[in-house]
Short mmCIF file of C-alpha atoms in Angstrom, two decimals:
data_model
loop_
_atom_site.label_atom_id
_atom_site.label_comp_id
_atom_site.label_asym_id
_atom_site.label_seq_id
_atom_site.Cartn_x
_atom_site.Cartn_y
_atom_site.Cartn_z
CA UNK L 176 47.59 -15.03 66.77
CA UNK L 177 45.53 -12.10 65.44
CA UNK L 178 42.48 -10.67 66.84
CA UNK L 179 39.56 -9.89 64.66
CA UNK L 180 37.31 -7.09 65.74
CA UNK L 181 33.48 -7.11 65.33
CA UNK L 182 31.54 -4.09 65.67
CA UNK L 183 27.78 -3.30 65.11
CA UNK L 184 28.95 -0.51 62.49
CA UNK L 185 31.16 -3.11 60.34
CA UNK L 186 28.09 -5.56 60.61
CA UNK L 187 25.55 -2.81 59.61
CA UNK L 188 27.98 -1.69 56.75
CA UNK L 189 28.19 -5.18 55.51
CA UNK L 190 24.46 -5.65 55.56
CA UNK L 191 23.80 -2.30 54.02
CA UNK L 192 26.10 -3.55 51.20
CA UNK L 193 24.28 -6.79 51.00
CA UNK L 194 20.99 -5.27 50.75
CA UNK L 195 22.14 -2.72 47.70
CA UNK L 196 23.73 -5.86 45.99
CA UNK L 197 20.73 -7.97 46.32
CA UNK L 198 18.44 -5.02 45.21
CA UNK L 199 20.28 -4.70 41.90
CA UNK L 200 20.14 -8.52 41.60
CA UNK L 201 16.38 -8.43 42.37
CA UNK L 202 15.56 -5.95 39.66
CA UNK L 203 17.68 -7.90 37.06
CA UNK L 204 15.76 -11.19 38.26
CA UNK L 205 12.22 -9.46 38.24
CA UNK L 206 12.96 -8.22 34.73
CA UNK L 207 13.97 -11.44 33.66
CA UNK L 208 11.14 -13.52 35.16
CA UNK L 209 8.77 -10.78 33.47
CA UNK L 210 10.10 -10.59 29.84
CA UNK L 211 11.59 -13.98 29.93
CA UNK L 212 14.66 -12.49 28.24
CA UNK L 213 18.24 -11.91 29.75
CA UNK L 214 18.24 -8.38 31.65
CA UNK L 215 21.54 -7.70 29.67
CA UNK L 216 21.71 -9.81 26.75
CA UNK L 217 25.13 -8.44 25.63
CA UNK L 218 26.57 -9.36 29.00
CA UNK L 219 25.15 -12.65 29.07
CA UNK L 220 25.69 -14.01 25.33
CA UNK L 221 29.21 -12.48 25.52
CA UNK L 222 30.88 -13.24 21.63
CA UNK L 223 27.62 -14.69 20.47
CA UNK L 224 26.00 -11.33 20.61
CA UNK L 225 26.96 -10.20 17.20
CA UNK L 226 24.95 -13.10 15.81
CA UNK L 227 21.94 -12.09 18.25
CA UNK L 228 22.17 -8.66 16.62
CA UNK L 229 22.23 -10.07 13.13
CA UNK L 230 19.06 -12.05 13.58
CA UNK L 231 17.04 -9.23 14.99
CA UNK L 232 18.23 -6.95 12.33
CA UNK L 233 17.05 -9.57 9.75
CA UNK L 234 13.73 -9.88 11.67
CA UNK L 235 13.14 -5.94 11.55
CA UNK L 236 14.13 -5.84 7.85
CA UNK L 237 11.31 -8.78 7.21
CA UNK L 238 8.72 -6.49 9.51
CA UNK L 239 9.30 -3.63 7.44
CA UNK L 240 8.61 -5.73 3.93
CA UNK L 241 5.62 -7.06 5.63
CA UNK L 242 4.29 -3.80 6.67
CA UNK L 243 4.85 -2.34 3.06
CA UNK L 244 3.16 -5.68 1.39
CA UNK L 245 0.01 -4.64 3.54
CA UNK L 246 0.01 -1.42 2.19
CA UNK L 247 0.67 -2.87 -1.42
CA UNK L 248 -1.92 -5.32 -1.03
CA UNK L 249 -4.30 -2.24 -0.19
CA UNK L 250 -3.52 -0.48 -3.36
CA UNK L 251 -3.75 -3.48 -5.59
CA UNK L 252 -7.04 -4.24 -4.33
CA UNK L 253 -8.36 -0.87 -5.19
CA UNK L 254 -6.76 -0.98 -8.46
CA UNK L 255 -8.40 -4.38 -9.19
CA UNK L 256 -11.50 -3.12 -7.96
CA UNK L 257 -11.57 -0.17 -10.47
CA UNK L 258 -10.19 -2.22 -13.34
CA UNK L 259 -13.11 -4.72 -12.97
CA UNK L 260 -15.66 -2.05 -12.53
CA UNK L 261 -14.50 -0.43 -15.71
CA UNK L 262 -14.76 -3.59 -17.37
CA UNK L 263 -18.29 -4.23 -16.59
CA UNK L 264 -19.45 -0.82 -17.21
CA UNK L 265 -17.85 -1.21 -20.59
CA UNK L 266 -19.67 -4.72 -21.36
CA UNK L 267 -22.95 -2.79 -20.14
CA UNK L 268 -22.18 0.06 -22.64
CA UNK L 269 -21.41 -2.21 -25.47
CA UNK L 270 -24.76 -4.13 -25.31
CA UNK L 271 -26.33 -0.88 -25.30
CA UNK L 272 -24.34 0.34 -28.42
CA UNK L 273 -25.31 -2.78 -30.31
CA UNK L 274 -28.98 -2.08 -29.37
CA UNK L 275 -28.87 1.53 -30.42
CA UNK L 276 -26.89 1.13 -33.71
CA UNK L 277 -30.04 0.51 -35.83
CA UNK L 278 -32.62 1.98 -33.54
CA UNK L 279 -34.66 5.14 -34.40
CA UNK L 280 -32.99 7.86 -31.81
CA UNK L 281 -30.43 5.58 -31.18
CA UNK L 282 -27.91 8.62 -30.32
CA UNK L 283 -30.33 10.37 -27.90
CA UNK L 284 -30.58 6.83 -26.25
CA UNK L 285 -26.82 6.33 -25.65
CA UNK L 286 -25.80 9.99 -25.03
CA UNK L 287 -26.51 10.01 -21.36
CA UNK L 288 -24.78 6.71 -20.51
CA UNK L 289 -21.71 7.76 -22.64
CA UNK L 290 -21.27 10.92 -20.81
CA UNK L 291 -21.86 9.48 -17.53
CA UNK L 292 -19.35 6.58 -18.43
CA UNK L 293 -16.52 9.15 -19.39
CA UNK L 294 -17.11 10.76 -16.03
CA UNK L 295 -16.79 7.37 -14.31
CA UNK L 296 -13.64 6.65 -16.29
CA UNK L 297 -11.96 9.99 -15.21
CA UNK L 298 -13.06 9.27 -11.57
CA UNK L 299 -11.89 5.81 -11.59
CA UNK L 300 -8.37 6.72 -13.10
CA UNK L 301 -8.08 9.64 -10.36
CA UNK L 302 -8.78 7.12 -7.51
CA UNK L 303 -6.34 7.63 -4.53
CA UNK L 304 -5.08 5.47 -1.63
CA UNK L 305 -3.23 6.34 1.21
CA UNK L 306 -2.62 9.92 -0.20
CA UNK L 307 -1.13 8.52 -3.56
CA UNK L 308 -2.87 8.26 -6.99
CA UNK L 309 -3.02 4.95 -8.19
CA UNK L 310 -3.11 5.40 -12.08
CA UNK L 311 -0.53 8.19 -12.10
CA UNK L 312 2.45 5.89 -12.65
CA UNK L 313 5.51 7.26 -10.54
CA UNK L 314 3.93 10.82 -10.26
CA UNK L 315 1.69 10.02 -7.60
CA UNK L 316 0.90 13.27 -6.01
CA UNK L 317 -1.06 14.62 -9.31
CA UNK L 318 -4.43 13.58 -10.54
CA UNK L 319 -3.35 11.73 -13.91
CA UNK L 320 -6.46 12.46 -15.93
CA UNK L 321 -8.34 15.79 -16.25
CA UNK L 322 -12.09 16.06 -16.40
CA UNK L 323 -13.49 16.40 -20.08
CA UNK L 324 -15.36 19.74 -19.45
CA UNK L 325 -15.88 22.88 -21.36
CA UNK L 326 -12.42 24.74 -21.20
CA UNK L 327 -10.39 21.72 -20.64
CA UNK L 328 -7.35 21.10 -22.68
CA UNK L 329 -8.84 17.59 -24.06
CA UNK L 330 -12.04 19.21 -24.65
CA UNK L 331 -10.48 22.14 -26.57
CA UNK L 332 -8.14 19.82 -28.56
CA UNK L 333 -11.39 17.67 -29.58
CA UNK L 334 -13.26 21.04 -30.46
CA UNK L 335 -10.41 22.08 -32.71
CA UNK L 336 -9.91 18.97 -34.44
CA UNK L 337 -13.63 18.76 -35.44
CA UNK L 338 -13.69 22.28 -36.79
CA UNK L 339 -10.66 21.67 -38.74
CA UNK L 340 -12.19 18.67 -40.30
CA UNK L 341 -15.58 19.91 -41.08
CA UNK L 342 -15.48 23.65 -40.71
CA UNK L 343 -17.97 23.96 -37.91
CA UNK L 344 -18.80 23.00 -34.13
CA UNK L 345 -20.64 19.90 -33.13
CA UNK L 346 -23.56 21.86 -32.26
CA UNK L 347 -24.06 23.64 -35.58
CA UNK L 348 -26.62 22.64 -37.91
CA UNK L 349 -24.26 21.44 -40.66
CA UNK L 350 -23.34 18.21 -38.54
CA UNK L 351 -26.49 16.60 -40.07
CA UNK L 352 -24.62 16.84 -43.59
CA UNK L 353 -21.67 14.88 -42.46
CA UNK L 354 -21.47 11.81 -44.60
CA UNK L 355 -20.39 8.56 -43.44
CA UNK L 356 -16.96 8.70 -45.36
CA UNK L 357 -16.15 12.06 -43.93
CA UNK L 358 -16.76 11.02 -40.56
CA UNK L 359 -14.95 7.72 -40.81
CA UNK L 360 -11.97 9.89 -42.07
CA UNK L 361 -12.35 12.13 -39.13
CA UNK L 362 -12.62 9.09 -36.62
CA UNK L 363 -9.34 7.29 -38.26
CA UNK L 364 -7.47 10.42 -38.41
CA UNK L 365 -7.38 13.36 -36.27
CA UNK L 366 -9.71 12.05 -33.57
CA UNK L 367 -7.67 8.82 -33.38
CA UNK L 368 -4.69 10.75 -32.76
CA UNK L 369 -6.16 12.56 -29.44
CA UNK L 370 -5.72 9.08 -27.91
CA UNK L 371 -2.45 8.27 -28.94
CA UNK L 372 0.74 9.69 -27.93
CA UNK L 373 1.83 12.39 -27.97
CA UNK L 374 -1.43 14.05 -27.89
CA UNK L 375 -3.00 11.85 -25.00
CA UNK L 376 -0.18 12.61 -22.76
CA UNK L 377 -0.41 16.50 -23.42
CA UNK L 378 -4.12 16.68 -23.64
CA UNK L 379 -5.47 14.06 -21.30
CA UNK L 380 -2.86 12.34 -19.14
CA UNK L 381 -0.25 13.49 -16.84
CA UNK L 382 0.48 9.95 -15.73
CA UNK L 383 3.75 8.29 -16.53
CA UNK L 384 4.21 5.11 -18.41
CA UNK L 385 6.74 4.06 -15.63
CA UNK L 386 4.76 2.51 -12.89
CA UNK L 387 5.58 2.11 -9.01
CA UNK L 388 7.53 -0.95 -7.95
CA UNK L 389 7.87 -2.35 -4.73
CA UNK L 390 10.19 -5.10 -3.04
CA UNK L 391 7.66 -7.86 -1.84
CA UNK L 392 10.35 -10.12 -0.37
CA UNK L 393 14.23 -10.15 0.02
CA UNK L 394 14.60 -11.27 -3.46
CA UNK L 395 11.32 -9.94 -5.42
CA UNK L 396 10.59 -6.71 -6.73
CA UNK L 397 7.10 -6.18 -8.50
CA UNK L 398 5.22 -3.50 -10.12
CA UNK L 399 2.53 -2.45 -7.74
CA UNK L 400 0.55 0.19 -9.77
CA UNK L 401 -0.98 0.89 -13.13
CA UNK L 402 -0.59 3.92 -15.36
CA UNK L 403 -3.68 5.51 -16.68
CA UNK L 404 -1.92 5.58 -20.33
CA UNK L 405 -2.77 1.81 -20.78
CA UNK L 406 -4.63 1.15 -24.07
CA UNK L 407 -7.76 -0.02 -22.39
CA UNK L 408 -8.07 3.30 -20.50
CA UNK L 409 -7.49 5.22 -23.98
CA UNK L 410 -9.98 3.11 -25.86
CA UNK L 411 -12.80 3.65 -23.37
CA UNK L 412 -12.21 7.33 -23.48
CA UNK L 413 -12.16 7.59 -27.13
CA UNK L 414 -15.38 5.60 -27.40
CA UNK L 415 -17.08 7.57 -24.71
CA UNK L 416 -16.02 10.90 -26.00
CA UNK L 417 -17.16 10.33 -29.64
CA UNK L 418 -20.65 9.15 -28.51
CA UNK L 419 -20.95 12.05 -26.02
CA UNK L 420 -19.40 15.08 -27.90
CA UNK L 421 -19.44 14.69 -31.71
CA UNK L 422 -23.17 15.88 -32.13
CA UNK L 423 -24.37 12.49 -32.66
CA UNK L 424 -28.00 13.26 -31.95
CA UNK L 425 -28.06 15.61 -35.41
CA UNK L 426 -25.88 12.96 -37.51
CA UNK L 427 -27.79 11.18 -40.03
CA UNK L 428 -28.62 7.51 -39.49
CA UNK L 429 -25.91 6.16 -41.69
CA UNK L 430 -23.18 8.39 -40.18
CA UNK L 431 -24.21 7.88 -36.73
CA UNK L 432 -23.72 4.03 -37.56
CA UNK L 433 -20.07 4.75 -38.55
CA UNK L 434 -19.53 6.20 -34.95
CA UNK L 435 -21.26 3.24 -33.41
CA UNK L 436 -19.26 0.69 -35.41
CA UNK L 437 -16.03 2.55 -34.25
CA UNK L 438 -17.00 2.79 -30.76
CA UNK L 439 -18.03 -1.11 -30.89
CA UNK L 440 -14.53 -1.81 -31.89
CA UNK L 441 -12.85 0.29 -29.55
CA UNK L 442 -15.11 -0.64 -26.32
CA UNK L 443 -14.62 -4.54 -27.39
CA UNK L 444 -10.77 -4.02 -27.57
CA UNK L 445 -10.96 -1.99 -24.28
CA UNK L 446 -12.80 -5.04 -22.52
CA UNK L 447 -10.11 -7.30 -23.66
CA UNK L 448 -7.17 -5.27 -22.48
CA UNK L 449 -8.88 -4.64 -19.02
CA UNK L 450 -9.18 -8.42 -18.70
CA UNK L 451 -5.54 -8.91 -19.30
CA UNK L 452 -4.73 -6.07 -17.19
CA UNK L 453 -7.06 -7.67 -14.28
CA UNK L 454 -5.25 -10.59 -14.75
CA UNK L 455 -1.77 -9.21 -14.67
CA UNK L 456 -2.91 -7.23 -11.35
CA UNK L 457 -4.30 -10.49 -9.95
CA UNK L 458 -1.06 -12.21 -10.62
CA UNK L 459 0.82 -9.78 -8.79
CA UNK L 460 -1.54 -9.83 -5.72
CA UNK L 461 -1.25 -13.61 -5.57
CA UNK L 462 2.72 -12.95 -5.38
CA UNK L 463 2.39 -10.47 -2.57
CA UNK L 464 0.33 -12.81 -0.60
CA UNK L 465 2.59 -15.74 -1.06
CA UNK L 466 5.77 -13.54 -0.39
CA UNK L 467 4.08 -12.28 2.78
CA UNK L 468 3.13 -15.72 3.82
CA UNK L 469 7.07 -16.84 3.15
CA UNK L 470 8.29 -13.65 5.23
CA UNK L 471 6.13 -14.36 8.13
CA UNK L 472 7.63 -17.93 8.44
CA UNK L 473 11.18 -16.71 8.02
CA UNK L 474 10.38 -14.40 10.84
CA UNK L 475 8.95 -17.30 12.93
CA UNK L 476 12.05 -19.19 12.18
CA UNK L 477 14.42 -16.14 12.98
CA UNK L 478 12.56 -15.45 16.26
CA UNK L 479 12.77 -18.96 17.45
CA UNK L 480 16.57 -18.73 17.18
CA UNK L 481 16.40 -15.26 19.04
CA UNK L 482 14.31 -16.84 21.92
CA UNK L 483 16.62 -19.71 21.95
CA UNK L 484 19.57 -17.31 22.63
CA UNK L 485 18.00 -14.78 24.95
CA UNK L 486 15.47 -16.47 26.78
CA UNK L 487 15.86 -17.35 30.35
CA UNK L 488 13.77 -19.98 32.36
CA UNK L 489 10.73 -18.26 34.08
CA UNK L 490 10.85 -20.72 36.91
CA UNK L 491 14.27 -20.22 37.67
CA UNK L 492 14.29 -16.45 37.47
CA UNK L 493 11.10 -16.65 39.79
CA UNK L 494 12.77 -18.88 42.62
CA UNK L 495 15.91 -16.27 42.36
CA UNK L 496 13.21 -13.25 42.92
CA UNK L 497 11.94 -15.01 45.75
CA UNK L 498 15.17 -15.91 47.40
CA UNK L 499 16.68 -12.35 46.83
CA UNK L 500 13.40 -10.91 48.52
CA UNK L 501 13.87 -13.26 51.31
CA UNK L 502 17.40 -12.14 51.61
CA UNK L 503 16.81 -8.45 51.57
CA UNK L 504 13.89 -8.87 54.43
CA UNK L 505 16.39 -10.75 56.17
CA UNK L 506 18.97 -8.17 56.00
CA UNK L 507 16.81 -5.52 56.69
CA UNK L 508 15.34 -7.10 60.03
CA UNK L 509 19.02 -7.86 60.96
CA UNK L 510 19.94 -4.03 60.38
CA UNK L 511 16.87 -2.94 62.44
CA UNK L 512 18.07 -5.25 65.40
CA UNK L 513 21.71 -3.94 65.01
CA UNK L 514 20.60 -0.24 65.15
CA UNK L 515 18.91 -0.99 68.44
CA UNK L 516 21.97 -2.44 70.19
CA UNK L 517 24.04 0.35 72.09
CA UNK L 518 26.66 -0.07 75.22
CA UNK L 519 24.42 2.63 77.10
CA UNK L 520 22.03 -0.64 77.51
CA UNK L 521 24.65 -2.50 79.34
CA UNK L 522 25.93 0.28 81.74
#
């Protein structure tokens, strides 16, 4: 036979160990009851942990694209708004042009709106969103189009072309003697060239022809900006410039009509170009929206798989919490009772 010795010290030590162990289990159970997820997923899933990590990585990647798409949608909304605004302004200007062509003093009537529209065009093309210039191509840190003002490269180039063609400036009295044929030759020659490459890129625009592209889904990459070098913008710049800075108020009526006819052709072409551009931007907006919806659906599917692997039964976890709390309280009560036991009480 063997004798088993029982002492208050041994019992107290056992209870302390039980309390410590149960407190650790309680912490784990409380976390699981609160989060509904295994406290230690890797320990619980074992070999299946790799798949869980992979699913979570896929979810994180989808979240990043969805966040990017929100920024892309914001950019495209502003771009679409500016393109629409420029198209509406051009349509109104075209009506005024047609009315001013044969009107006495038509040049003076059209001058203020031409000047204002040129400033508005520059402002629209220099719009920024979230710190990036939207019409700058890939060079998003610099405003793409400089203002057409005295001393600017674009203004100096037009002044030089005008002087080279006629021998005097736009404000000179000799402007009244410019014939329709001379003006036609100038408009179709050196003045036209100012709004074509390379002069446009040298004197007017610093934008790149290449535009920003963004990944909008796991398989799609689309252009998500517009360059200020688009033909529609150039045509508007040319039309507004010729009607605001070629000395039109001093031209003969016949010569002024040549300018107006050229401007009507340019503005009409620009309206069509902007309509096509707006349609292209709208199509990209739709693709971004559709891609985002699909990504969110994929995210939900992946999340359901992760939940199925990681989730615990909240009811069972709550029962464990209550049970462990009861066990800890009982152990604490027994420990207190054992600490009161002493042989002195029996002597």
